[in-house]
Short mmCIF file of C-alpha atoms in Angstrom, two decimals:
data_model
loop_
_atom_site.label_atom_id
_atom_site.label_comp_id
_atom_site.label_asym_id
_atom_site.label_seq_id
_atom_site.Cartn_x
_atom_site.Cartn_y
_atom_site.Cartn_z
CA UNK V 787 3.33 -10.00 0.69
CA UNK V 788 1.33 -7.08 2.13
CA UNK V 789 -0.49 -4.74 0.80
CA UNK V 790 -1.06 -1.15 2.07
CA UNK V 791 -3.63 1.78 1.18
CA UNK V 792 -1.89 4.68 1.37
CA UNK V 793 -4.38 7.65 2.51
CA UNK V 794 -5.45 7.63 6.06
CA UNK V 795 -3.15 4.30 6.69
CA UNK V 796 0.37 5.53 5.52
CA UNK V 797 -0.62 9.37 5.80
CA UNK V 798 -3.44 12.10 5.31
CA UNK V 799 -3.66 15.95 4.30
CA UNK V 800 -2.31 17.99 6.74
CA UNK V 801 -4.11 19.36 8.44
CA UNK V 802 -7.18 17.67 6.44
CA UNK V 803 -8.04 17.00 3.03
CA UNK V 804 -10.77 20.13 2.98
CA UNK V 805 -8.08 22.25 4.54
CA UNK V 806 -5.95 21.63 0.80
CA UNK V 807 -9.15 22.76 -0.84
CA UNK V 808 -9.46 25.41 1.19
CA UNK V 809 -5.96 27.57 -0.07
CA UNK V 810 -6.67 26.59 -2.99
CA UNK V 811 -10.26 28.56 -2.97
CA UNK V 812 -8.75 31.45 -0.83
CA UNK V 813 -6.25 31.98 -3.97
CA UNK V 814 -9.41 32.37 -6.18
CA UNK V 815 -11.12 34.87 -3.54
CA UNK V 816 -13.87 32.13 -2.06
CA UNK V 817 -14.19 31.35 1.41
CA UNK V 818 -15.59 28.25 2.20
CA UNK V 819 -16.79 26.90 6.06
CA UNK V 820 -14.55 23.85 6.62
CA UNK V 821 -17.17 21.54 7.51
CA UNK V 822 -19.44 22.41 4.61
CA UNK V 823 -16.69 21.17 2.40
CA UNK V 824 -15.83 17.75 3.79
CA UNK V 825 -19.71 17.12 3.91
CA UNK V 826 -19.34 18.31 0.12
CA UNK V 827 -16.75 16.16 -0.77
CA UNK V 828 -17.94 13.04 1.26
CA UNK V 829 -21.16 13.42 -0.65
CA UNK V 830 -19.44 13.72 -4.05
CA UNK V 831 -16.80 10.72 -3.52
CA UNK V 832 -19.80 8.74 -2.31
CA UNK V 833 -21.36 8.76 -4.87
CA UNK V 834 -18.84 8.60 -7.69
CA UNK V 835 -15.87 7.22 -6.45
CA UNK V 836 -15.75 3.64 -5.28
CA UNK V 837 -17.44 0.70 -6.87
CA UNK V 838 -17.41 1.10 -11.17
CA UNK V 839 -18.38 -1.62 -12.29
CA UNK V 840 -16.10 -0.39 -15.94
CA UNK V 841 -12.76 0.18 -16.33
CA UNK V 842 -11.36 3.35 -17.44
CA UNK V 843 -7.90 4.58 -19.62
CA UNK V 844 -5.05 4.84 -17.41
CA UNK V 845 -3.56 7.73 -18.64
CA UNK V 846 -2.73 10.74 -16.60
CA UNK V 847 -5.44 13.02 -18.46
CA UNK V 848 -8.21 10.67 -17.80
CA UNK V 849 -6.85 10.66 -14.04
CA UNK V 850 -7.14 14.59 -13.81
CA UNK V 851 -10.30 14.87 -15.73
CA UNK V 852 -12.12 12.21 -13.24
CA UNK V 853 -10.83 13.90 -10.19
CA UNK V 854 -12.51 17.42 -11.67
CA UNK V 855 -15.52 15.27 -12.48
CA UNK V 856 -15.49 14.68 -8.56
CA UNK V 857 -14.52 17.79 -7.38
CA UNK V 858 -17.51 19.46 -9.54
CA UNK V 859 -19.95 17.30 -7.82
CA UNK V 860 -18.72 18.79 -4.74
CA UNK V 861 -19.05 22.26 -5.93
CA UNK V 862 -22.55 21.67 -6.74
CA UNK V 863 -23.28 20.56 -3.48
CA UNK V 864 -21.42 23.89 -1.74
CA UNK V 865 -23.82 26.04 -4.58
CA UNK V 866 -20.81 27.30 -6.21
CA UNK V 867 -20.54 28.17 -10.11
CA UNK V 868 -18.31 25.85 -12.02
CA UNK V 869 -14.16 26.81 -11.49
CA UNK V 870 -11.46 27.09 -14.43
CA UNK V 871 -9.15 24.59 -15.24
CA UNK V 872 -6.52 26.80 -13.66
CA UNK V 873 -8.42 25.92 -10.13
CA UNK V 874 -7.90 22.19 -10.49
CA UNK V 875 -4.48 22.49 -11.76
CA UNK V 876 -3.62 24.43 -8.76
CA UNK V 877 -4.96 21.86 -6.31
CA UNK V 878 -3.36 19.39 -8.10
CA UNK V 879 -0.17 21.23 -7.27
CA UNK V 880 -0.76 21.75 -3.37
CA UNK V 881 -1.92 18.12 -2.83
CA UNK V 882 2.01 17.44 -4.28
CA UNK V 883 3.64 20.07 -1.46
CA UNK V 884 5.29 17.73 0.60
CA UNK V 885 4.23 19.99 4.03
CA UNK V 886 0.75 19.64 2.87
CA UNK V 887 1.00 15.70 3.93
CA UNK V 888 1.46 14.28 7.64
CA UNK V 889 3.01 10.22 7.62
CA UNK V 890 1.96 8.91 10.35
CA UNK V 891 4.51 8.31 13.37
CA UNK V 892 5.30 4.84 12.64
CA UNK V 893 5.00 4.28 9.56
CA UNK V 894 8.58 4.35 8.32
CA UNK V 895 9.57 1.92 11.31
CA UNK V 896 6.58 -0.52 10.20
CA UNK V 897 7.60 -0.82 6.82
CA UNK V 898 11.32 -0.88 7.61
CA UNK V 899 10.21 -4.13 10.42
CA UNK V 900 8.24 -5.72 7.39
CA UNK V 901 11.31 -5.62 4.72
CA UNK V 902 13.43 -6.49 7.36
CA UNK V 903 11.13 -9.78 7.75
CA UNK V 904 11.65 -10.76 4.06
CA UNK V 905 7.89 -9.56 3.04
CA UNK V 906 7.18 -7.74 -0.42
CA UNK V 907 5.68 -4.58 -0.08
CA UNK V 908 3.42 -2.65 -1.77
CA UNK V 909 1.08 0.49 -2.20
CA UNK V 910 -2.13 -0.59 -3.47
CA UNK V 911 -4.94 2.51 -3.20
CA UNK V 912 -7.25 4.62 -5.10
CA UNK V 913 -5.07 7.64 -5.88
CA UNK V 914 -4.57 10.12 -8.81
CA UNK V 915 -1.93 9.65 -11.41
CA UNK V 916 1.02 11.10 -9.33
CA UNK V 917 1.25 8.87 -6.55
CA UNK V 918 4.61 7.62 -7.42
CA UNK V 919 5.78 10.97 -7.54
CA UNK V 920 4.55 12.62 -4.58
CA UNK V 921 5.88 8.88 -2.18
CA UNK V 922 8.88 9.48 -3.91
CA UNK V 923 8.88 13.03 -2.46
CA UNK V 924 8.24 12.32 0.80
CA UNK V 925 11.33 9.62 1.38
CA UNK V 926 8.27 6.38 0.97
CA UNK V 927 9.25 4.90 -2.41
CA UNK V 928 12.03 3.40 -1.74
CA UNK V 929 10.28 1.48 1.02
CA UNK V 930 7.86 -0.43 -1.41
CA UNK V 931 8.67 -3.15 -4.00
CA UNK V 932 6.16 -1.66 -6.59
CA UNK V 933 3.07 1.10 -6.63
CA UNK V 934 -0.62 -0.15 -8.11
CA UNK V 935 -2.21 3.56 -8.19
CA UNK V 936 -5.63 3.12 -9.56
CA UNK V 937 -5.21 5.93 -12.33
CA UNK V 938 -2.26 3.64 -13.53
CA UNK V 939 -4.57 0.34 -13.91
CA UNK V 940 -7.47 1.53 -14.62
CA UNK V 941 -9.51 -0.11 -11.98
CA UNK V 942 -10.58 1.20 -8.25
CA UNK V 943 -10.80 -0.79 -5.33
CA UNK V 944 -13.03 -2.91 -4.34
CA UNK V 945 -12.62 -4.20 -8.09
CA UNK V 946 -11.14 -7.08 -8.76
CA UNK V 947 -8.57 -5.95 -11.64
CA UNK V 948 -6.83 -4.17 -9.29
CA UNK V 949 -6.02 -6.40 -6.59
CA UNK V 950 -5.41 -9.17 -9.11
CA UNK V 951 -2.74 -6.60 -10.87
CA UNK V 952 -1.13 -6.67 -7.40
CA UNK V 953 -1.04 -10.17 -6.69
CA UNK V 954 0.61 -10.49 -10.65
CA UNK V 955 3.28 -8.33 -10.13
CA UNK V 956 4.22 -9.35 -6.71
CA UNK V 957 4.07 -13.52 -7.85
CA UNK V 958 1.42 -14.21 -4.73
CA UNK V 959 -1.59 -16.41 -4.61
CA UNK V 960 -3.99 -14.73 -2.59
CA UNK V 961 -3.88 -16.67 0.63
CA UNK V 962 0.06 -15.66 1.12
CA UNK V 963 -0.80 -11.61 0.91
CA UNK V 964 -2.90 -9.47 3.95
CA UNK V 965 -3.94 -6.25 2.58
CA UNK V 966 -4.54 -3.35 4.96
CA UNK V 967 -6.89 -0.23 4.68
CA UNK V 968 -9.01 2.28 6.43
CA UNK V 969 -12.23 1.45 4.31
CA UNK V 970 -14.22 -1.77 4.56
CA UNK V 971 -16.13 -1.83 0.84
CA UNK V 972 -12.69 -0.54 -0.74
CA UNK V 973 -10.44 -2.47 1.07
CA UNK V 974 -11.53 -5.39 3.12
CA UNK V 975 -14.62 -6.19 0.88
CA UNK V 976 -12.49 -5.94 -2.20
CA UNK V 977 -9.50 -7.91 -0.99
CA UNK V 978 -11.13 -10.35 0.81
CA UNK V 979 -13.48 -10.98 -3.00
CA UNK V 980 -10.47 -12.00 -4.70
CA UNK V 981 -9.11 -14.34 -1.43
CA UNK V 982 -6.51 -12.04 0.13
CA UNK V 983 -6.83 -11.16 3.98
CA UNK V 984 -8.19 -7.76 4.91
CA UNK V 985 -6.68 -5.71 8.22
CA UNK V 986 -8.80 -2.73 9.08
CA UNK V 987 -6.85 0.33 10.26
CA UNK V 988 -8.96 2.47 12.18
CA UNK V 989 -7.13 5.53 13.28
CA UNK V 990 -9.95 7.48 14.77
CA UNK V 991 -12.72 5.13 15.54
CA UNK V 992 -14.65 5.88 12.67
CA UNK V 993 -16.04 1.90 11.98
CA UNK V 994 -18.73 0.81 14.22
CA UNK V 995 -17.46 -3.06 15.16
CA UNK V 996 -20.99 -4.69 14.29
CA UNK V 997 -19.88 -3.25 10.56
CA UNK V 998 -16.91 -5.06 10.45
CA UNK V 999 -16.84 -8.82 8.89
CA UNK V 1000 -16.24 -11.55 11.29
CA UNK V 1001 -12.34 -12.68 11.25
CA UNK V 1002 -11.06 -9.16 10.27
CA UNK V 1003 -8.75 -8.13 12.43
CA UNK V 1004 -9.20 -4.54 13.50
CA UNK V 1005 -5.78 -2.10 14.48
CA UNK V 1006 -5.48 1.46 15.33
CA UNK V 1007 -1.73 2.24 14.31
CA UNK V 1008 0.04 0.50 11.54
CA UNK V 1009 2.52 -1.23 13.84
CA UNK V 1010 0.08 -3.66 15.31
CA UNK V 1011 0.27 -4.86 11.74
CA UNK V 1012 3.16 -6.47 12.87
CA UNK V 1013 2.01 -9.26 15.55
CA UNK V 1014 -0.64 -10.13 13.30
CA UNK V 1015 1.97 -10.42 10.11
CA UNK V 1016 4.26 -12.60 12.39
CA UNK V 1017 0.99 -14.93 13.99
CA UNK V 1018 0.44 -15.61 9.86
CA UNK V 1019 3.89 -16.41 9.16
CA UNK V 1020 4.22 -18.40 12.03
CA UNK V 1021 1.28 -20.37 11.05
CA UNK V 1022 -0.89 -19.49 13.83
#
């Protein structure tokens, strides 16, 4: 099996993530610099994203109301007053416009190339409630065998619960999945805890190579996936 992050390995925002926020603050009258607001929400997801150590309820309330827990941090950290409930609705909404998101050139042919090689896909990634929804929208669904969205487990990568959900529903022991992501704590430290084999996709040379753990293969565009899928199958 393989496993696959979705944001910044499948797709991103388009243009960016902050650029989302951004209409949705020009619809409420605020203007707000660009690169103040990805250093704002870097700051906030940094510190209250990855890593609980506690589950939380799956539920699609409890998926909203941690993503405005979030997004408040990141308000703080621009100086601006707390935002109705109207505010995070409506971002909620433009981060489901399909033009809003940009899949990356190959990424239909890759996962097309790994069905056709007999391989069970799936999404695996730290992503609000809707994820489902919004591949389902964009023509991705049908190319995965199931979806592990955090909100819907209850547990965010680099824990455990959520890999081991995966490797339950797609009948795997660990040493017969690779799981491939853009982060190394959420994805390569957290697959590789539970025994499955991490792939670092590194799109825009964000990862300084002394960071990155000794066997980990390191690709730029999600077809070189394939090679190293093939070596593993192969047996060398």
């Amino acid at each position: 099996a393989v496993f696959l992050d979705i944001g910044e390995t499948v797709m991103r925002p388009n243009p960016s993530w902050e650029h989302v926020y951004a209409m949705a603050f020009a619809e409420y009258g605020i203007e707000v610099e660009i690169a103040d607001l990805e250093r704002a929400l870097r700051q906030a997801y940094r510190h209250g994203g990855w890593g609980i150590e506690a589950g939380f309820e799956p539920s699609e309330e409890t998926s909203f109301q941690r993503t405005v827990d979030l997004d408040q941090a990141a308000l703080a950290e621009l100086g601006l007053g707390p935002m109705p409930e109207s505010f995070y609705r409506r971002l909620a909404e433009l981060f489901m416009v399909t033009s809003h998101w940009h899949i990356f050139p190959e990424a239909y042919d890759t996962l097309v190339e790994l069905k056709r090689r007999g391989l069970l896909v799936a999404a695996v990634s730290n992503w609000v409630w809707n994820l489902p929804e919004l591949l389902h929208a964009l023509d991705l669904v049908r190319h995965f065998d199931f979806i592990a969205a955090s909100a819907r487990i209850g547990f965010e990568k680099p824990h455990p619960r959520i890999f081991q959900w995966a490797l339950a529903q797609a009948k795997a022991d660990p040493g017969e999945v690779i799981h491939v992501g853009d982060h190394l704590l959420a994805d390569i430290e957290g697959a590789r805890a539970v025994g499955i084999a991490g792939v670092l996709i590194d799109r825009f040379a964000r990862h300084d190579p002394a960071d990155v753990p000794d066997g980990v293969p390191v690709i730029t565009s999600l077809d070189e996936l394939l090679p190293i899928v093939d070596a593993r199958r192969d047996g060398r």
